[in-house]
Coordinates of C-alpha atoms and ligand atoms in Angstrom, one line a residue:
M1 CA 10.9 30.7 11.7
S2 CA 11.7 27.1 12.6
K3 CA 11.2 24.6 9.9
P4 CA 8.6 21.8 10.3
K5 CA 10.0 18.5 11.5
V6 CA 9.3 15.5 9.3
A7 CA 9.9 12.0 10.6
V8 CA 11.4 9.7 8.0
I9 CA 11.4 5.9 8.3
F10 CA 13.7 4.0 6.0
T11 CA 12.7 0.4 5.1
G12 CA 14.9 -0.3 2.0
G13 CA 13.8 -1.0 -1.5
T14 CA 15.2 0.2 -4.8
I15 CA 15.4 3.8 -3.6
A16 CA 18.2 2.5 -1.4
G17 CA 19.5 0.2 -4.2
Q18 CA 23.1 -0.1 -5.4
S19 CA 25.0 -1.6 -8.3
D20 CA 28.6 -1.5 -9.5
S21 CA 27.4 -0.2 -12.8
N22 CA 25.5 3.1 -13.3
L23 CA 23.8 1.5 -16.3
D24 CA 22.3 -1.3 -14.3
T25 CA 18.6 -0.9 -13.6
T26 CA 17.7 -4.6 -13.4
S27 CA 20.2 -6.7 -11.4
Y28 CA 21.2 -4.2 -8.7
R29 CA 20.6 -5.0 -5.0
A30 CA 17.7 -3.3 -3.2
G31 CA 18.0 -2.0 0.4
V32 CA 21.8 -1.3 0.5
L33 CA 22.2 2.4 1.3
T34 CA 21.3 3.5 4.8
G35 CA 18.9 6.3 5.5
A36 CA 21.8 8.5 6.7
E37 CA 23.5 8.0 3.3
L38 CA 20.3 8.8 1.4
L39 CA 19.8 12.0 3.4
A40 CA 23.4 13.1 2.9
Q41 CA 22.6 13.2 -0.9
I42 CA 19.8 15.7 -0.5
P43 CA 20.9 18.5 1.8
A44 CA 18.3 20.8 0.1
V45 CA 15.5 19.3 2.2
H46 CA 16.9 21.3 5.1
D47 CA 15.8 24.4 3.3
F48 CA 12.2 23.6 4.0
C49 CA 12.1 20.9 6.8
T50 CA 14.1 19.2 9.5
P51 CA 14.2 15.4 8.9
V52 CA 14.0 13.2 12.0
P53 CA 15.4 9.8 10.7
E54 CA 14.8 6.3 11.8
Q55 CA 16.2 3.2 10.1
F56 CA 13.4 0.6 10.5
R57 CA 14.6 -2.1 8.0
N58 CA 16.8 -2.2 4.9
V59 CA 15.2 -4.9 2.8
V60 CA 13.7 -5.7 -0.5
S61 CA 10.0 -4.9 0.1
T62 CA 8.8 -8.4 -0.7
D63 CA 10.6 -9.4 2.6
I64 CA 8.4 -7.1 4.7
T65 CA 6.3 -9.3 6.9
D66 CA 2.9 -8.8 8.6
A67 CA 4.8 -8.5 11.9
D68 CA 6.9 -5.7 10.3
L69 CA 3.6 -3.9 9.3
L70 CA 2.4 -4.0 12.9
A71 CA 5.8 -2.7 14.2
L72 CA 5.8 0.0 11.5
H73 CA 2.3 1.0 12.6
A74 CA 3.4 1.4 16.2
L75 CA 6.4 3.5 15.1
V76 CA 4.4 5.8 12.9
T77 CA 1.7 6.2 15.6
R78 CA 4.4 7.2 18.1
Q79 CA 5.8 9.8 15.7
L80 CA 2.4 11.2 14.8
A81 CA 1.7 11.7 18.5
Q82 CA 4.6 14.1 18.9
D83 CA 3.2 17.7 18.6
D84 CA 6.3 19.0 16.8
I85 CA 6.2 16.3 14.0
A86 CA 4.4 17.8 11.0
G87 CA 4.3 14.6 9.0
V88 CA 5.9 11.2 8.3
V89 CA 7.8 9.9 5.2
I90 CA 8.3 6.2 4.7
T91 CA 10.8 5.0 2.1
H92 CA 9.7 1.6 0.7
G93 CA 10.4 -0.8 -2.2
T94 CA 7.8 -0.2 -4.9
A95 CA 7.0 -3.9 -5.3
T96 CA 4.7 -4.0 -2.2
L97 CA 4.5 -0.3 -1.4
E98 CA 0.7 -0.2 -2.2
E99 CA 0.1 -3.0 0.4
T100 CA 1.9 -1.2 3.2
A101 CA 0.2 2.0 2.2
A102 CA -3.2 0.3 2.2
F103 CA -2.5 -1.3 5.6
L104 CA -1.7 2.1 7.1
Q105 CA -4.7 3.7 5.5
F106 CA -6.9 1.0 7.1
T107 CA -5.3 1.4 10.5
L108 CA -4.1 5.0 11.0
R109 CA -6.3 8.0 11.5
S110 CA -4.4 11.2 11.7
D111 CA -4.7 14.5 9.8
K112 CA -1.0 14.7 9.6
P113 CA 0.4 13.6 6.2
V114 CA 2.0 10.1 6.0
V115 CA 3.8 9.8 2.6
L116 CA 5.2 6.6 1.2
V117 CA 7.9 7.0 -1.4
G118 CA 10.0 4.6 -3.6
A119 CA 12.0 4.6 -6.8
M120 CA 12.2 2.4 -9.9
R121 CA 15.9 3.0 -10.6
P122 CA 18.6 2.2 -8.0
N123 CA 20.4 5.1 -6.4
S124 CA 23.5 4.2 -8.3
A125 CA 21.9 4.5 -11.8
I126 CA 22.1 7.4 -14.2
S127 CA 18.9 9.4 -14.0
A128 CA 17.9 7.6 -10.8
D129 CA 14.4 8.8 -9.7
G130 CA 14.8 8.2 -6.0
Q131 CA 16.5 11.5 -4.9
M132 CA 13.8 13.8 -6.4
N133 CA 11.0 11.4 -5.2
L134 CA 12.4 11.6 -1.7
V135 CA 12.8 15.4 -1.7
Q136 CA 9.2 15.7 -2.9
A137 CA 8.0 13.3 -0.3
F138 CA 9.5 15.5 2.4
A139 CA 8.0 18.6 0.9
L140 CA 4.6 16.9 0.8
A141 CA 4.8 15.6 4.3
A142 CA 5.8 19.1 5.5
S143 CA 3.0 20.8 3.6
P144 CA -0.2 21.9 5.5
Q145 CA -2.0 21.3 2.2
A146 CA -1.4 17.6 2.5
R147 CA -3.2 17.3 5.8
G148 CA -6.4 15.3 6.1
R149 CA -6.0 13.5 2.8
G150 CA -5.2 10.0 4.0
I151 CA -2.1 8.0 3.3
L152 CA -0.3 9.4 0.3
V153 CA 2.1 7.9 -2.3
C154 CA 4.6 10.3 -3.9
A155 CA 6.5 9.3 -7.0
N156 CA 7.4 10.6 -10.4
D157 CA 6.0 14.1 -9.6
R158 CA 2.6 12.7 -8.8
I159 CA 0.6 12.4 -5.5
G160 CA -1.6 9.3 -5.2
S161 CA -4.0 7.9 -2.6
A162 CA -3.1 4.6 -0.8
I163 CA -6.6 3.4 -1.5
Y164 CA -6.5 3.9 -5.3
I165 CA -2.8 3.7 -6.3
S166 CA -1.3 0.6 -7.7
K167 CA 2.1 -0.5 -9.2
T168 CA 1.3 -1.1 -12.9
N169 CA 4.6 -1.5 -14.7
A170 CA 7.6 -3.6 -13.7
Q171 CA 10.2 -1.1 -14.9
A172 CA 8.9 2.3 -15.8
V173 CA 9.3 5.3 -13.5
D174 CA 5.6 6.2 -14.0
T175 CA 4.6 2.8 -12.5
F176 CA 2.2 4.1 -9.9
Q177 CA -1.2 4.8 -11.4
A178 CA -4.7 5.1 -10.2
R179 CA -6.5 4.1 -13.4
D180 CA -10.1 4.9 -12.4
A181 CA -9.7 7.4 -9.6
G182 CA -6.7 9.3 -10.9
F183 CA -4.1 11.1 -9.0
L184 CA -4.9 13.4 -6.1
G185 CA -2.4 16.0 -7.3
V186 CA 1.0 16.7 -8.7
M187 CA 4.3 18.1 -7.3
M188 CA 5.4 21.3 -8.9
G189 CA 9.0 21.0 -7.9
V190 CA 8.6 21.0 -4.1
R191 CA 5.2 22.5 -4.0
P192 CA 2.1 20.2 -4.0
L193 CA -0.9 21.1 -6.1
F194 CA -4.0 19.0 -5.2
Y195 CA -6.8 18.5 -7.7
A196 CA -9.4 17.1 -5.2
Q197 CA -10.0 15.4 -1.9
P198 CA -10.2 11.6 -1.9
A199 CA -13.8 10.5 -1.7
Q200 CA -14.2 9.7 2.0
P201 CA -17.2 7.4 1.7
L202 CA -15.1 4.8 -0.1
L203 CA -13.0 4.2 3.0
P204 CA -13.8 1.3 5.4
P205 CA -13.7 1.8 9.2
C206 CA -10.4 2.3 10.9
F207 CA -9.0 -0.8 12.5
D208 CA -7.3 -0.6 15.9
V209 CA -4.1 -2.7 15.8
A210 CA -2.6 -1.2 18.9
G211 CA -1.9 -3.8 21.7
G212 CA -0.4 -6.7 19.7
G213 CA -2.2 -9.6 18.1
A214 CA -0.9 -11.0 14.8
L215 CA -2.6 -10.6 11.5
P216 CA -4.5 -13.8 10.6
R217 CA -3.2 -15.5 7.4
V218 CA -5.2 -14.8 4.3
A219 CA -4.2 -16.5 1.0
V220 CA -4.7 -14.9 -2.5
V221 CA -5.6 -17.3 -5.3
H222 CA -5.1 -16.3 -8.9
T223 CA -7.6 -17.8 -11.3
H224 CA -7.0 -18.8 -14.9
L225 CA -8.3 -21.2 -17.5
N226 CA -8.3 -24.7 -16.3
D227 CA -7.6 -23.7 -12.7
D228 CA -7.6 -26.1 -9.8
P229 CA -10.2 -25.4 -7.1
G230 CA -8.2 -27.7 -4.8
V231 CA -5.8 -24.8 -4.1
L232 CA -8.5 -23.3 -1.8
E233 CA -8.4 -26.4 0.4
Y234 CA -4.6 -26.4 0.3
F235 CA -4.4 -22.9 1.7
L236 CA -7.0 -23.6 4.4
A237 CA -5.0 -26.7 5.4
Q238 CA -1.9 -24.5 5.6
G239 CA -3.6 -22.3 8.2
A240 CA -5.4 -19.6 6.1
S241 CA -8.5 -18.2 7.9
G242 CA -9.7 -16.4 4.9
L243 CA -9.3 -16.4 1.1
V244 CA -9.1 -13.8 -1.6
I245 CA -9.7 -14.9 -5.2
A246 CA -8.3 -12.8 -8.0
A247 CA -11.1 -13.7 -10.3
A248 CA -11.4 -13.0 -14.0
G249 CA -13.0 -9.8 -15.2
N250 CA -15.7 -8.4 -12.9
G251 CA -15.5 -11.4 -10.6
T252 CA -16.2 -14.3 -12.9
L253 CA -15.0 -17.8 -11.7
S254 CA -15.0 -21.2 -13.4
S255 CA -18.0 -23.3 -12.4
A256 CA -15.7 -25.6 -10.4
M257 CA -13.9 -22.8 -8.6
A258 CA -17.2 -21.1 -7.8
R259 CA -18.6 -24.4 -6.3
Q260 CA -15.5 -24.9 -4.2
A261 CA -15.4 -21.3 -3.0
N262 CA -19.1 -21.3 -2.1
A263 CA -18.5 -24.6 -0.2
C264 CA -15.8 -22.8 1.8
V265 CA -18.2 -19.9 2.7
E266 CA -20.8 -22.5 3.8
R267 CA -18.2 -23.8 6.3
G268 CA -17.8 -20.3 7.7
V269 CA -14.6 -19.3 5.8
P270 CA -14.9 -15.8 4.3
V271 CA -14.0 -15.7 0.6
V272 CA -13.5 -12.3 -1.0
K273 CA -13.8 -12.0 -4.8
S274 CA -11.5 -9.4 -6.4
S275 CA -10.3 -9.1 -10.0
V276 CA -7.1 -9.7 -12.0
C277 CA -8.0 -6.7 -14.1
G278 CA -6.2 -4.1 -12.0
A279 CA -9.1 -1.6 -12.2
G280 CA -12.8 -1.7 -12.1
F281 CA -15.4 -2.9 -9.7
V282 CA -16.4 -6.4 -8.4
W283 CA -20.0 -6.3 -7.0
N284 CA -22.4 -8.8 -5.6
E285 CA -24.8 -9.8 -8.3
G286 CA -26.5 -12.4 -6.1
K287 CA -25.1 -15.4 -7.9
D288 CA -22.9 -16.6 -5.1
K289 CA -22.1 -16.2 -1.4
L290 CA -18.7 -14.6 -1.9
I291 CA -17.8 -11.1 -0.6
P292 CA -17.3 -8.7 -3.5
A293 CA -14.1 -6.7 -3.2
G294 CA -15.5 -3.5 -4.7
F295 CA -12.6 -1.5 -6.1
H296 CA -9.9 -3.2 -3.9
N297 CA -7.4 -5.1 -5.8
P298 CA -6.5 -8.7 -4.6
Q299 CA -3.4 -7.6 -2.5
K300 CA -5.3 -4.8 -0.8
S301 CA -8.3 -7.1 -0.3
R302 CA -5.9 -9.5 1.5
M303 CA -4.9 -6.7 3.9
L304 CA -8.5 -5.6 4.6
L305 CA -9.8 -9.2 5.1
A306 CA -6.9 -10.0 7.5
L307 CA -7.7 -6.9 9.5
C308 CA -11.4 -7.9 9.6
L309 CA -10.6 -11.4 10.8
R310 CA -8.1 -10.0 13.4
Q311 CA -11.0 -8.0 14.8
G312 CA -13.2 -11.1 15.0
M313 CA -15.8 -9.9 12.5
D314 CA -18.5 -12.1 11.3
M315 CA -19.4 -12.6 7.6
A316 CA -21.9 -9.7 7.5
E317 CA -19.5 -7.3 9.2
I318 CA -16.7 -8.2 6.8
E319 CA -19.0 -7.7 3.8
A320 CA -20.0 -4.3 5.2
C321 CA -16.3 -3.3 5.3
F322 CA -15.9 -4.1 1.6
T323 CA -19.2 -2.6 0.6
V324 CA -19.3 0.7 -1.2
Q325 CA -22.6 2.6 -1.3
L326 CA -23.3 3.3 -5.0
G327 CA -25.4 6.2 -6.0
Ligands
LIG1 N1 12.2 -3.5 -7.3 C1 11.7 -3.1 -6.1 C2 11.5 -1.6 -6.0 O1 11.2 -1.0 -6.9 C3 12.4 -3.6 -4.9 C4 11.6 -3.5 -3.7 O2 10.4 -3.5 -3.8 O3 12.2 -3.5 -2.6 O4 11.8 -1.0 -5.0

């Protein structure tokens, strides 16, 4: 029987990282090895699938631009449209992997698996995690069991959802966690075992980004004691059309920041209130005019707000996209 074809898009990151020393896990260069070189290291994937490679970029993931995301979307869409492609793997630096994953979750609807994969140790290191992560990502993308589960993240033997997963540790190989929602499943070698379906009602509508049109600029402001509300005006003057505030706790702002943020909303600028906590829920307790981010962290809120603005949504429509129906 012929093996399922899996498209693989290489973007760079630590999974393609290299150093002169196999003990170096900190000062290596990300995005060095090509996709062809990475594939040559894992011939075993041919036992269960046929990779169809595409070198999209080879960069550290913090250099991926909004224009890159739109181009990546177009590429993945083309691949998913091919009947003989069972799924898509995207190699990506872990630093911003969750942002690209969230963007694709908000903009792609396909039952075929799309799996993002990265690594915490460069390819040159002893006990590098990238090869096994990549093999498992292929297995996941080729698996009929992975269909209809949204955009997936595969790393460290775990399967996560783009919506819930976040990078939580700057070095450790178990960096991807979904603290409230948990993992969707595990990889038992090259066989996925799913615990549950993602809860579909938590997903916003799918945004159509075909046909060009840049993502509007949205700035993220991190709050702290003695913060300066003037930064909101600064970002607006720099061309931001929307703001995300990474607020304290469950969305708490200093009085001065709250006044300034509400003044922005009164002028028609959408301001989303997320949390620095990395887990938990920000809701609308009626104290201000800001849009509560629900469970979206600041960087994923930035993505969602930019997509809302690109679509020309008004304040109420934007709020509806962030709103989660509670029981
Ligand atoms: N250190 C990052 C990584 O883990 C580099 C990147 O995001 O490209 O992949």
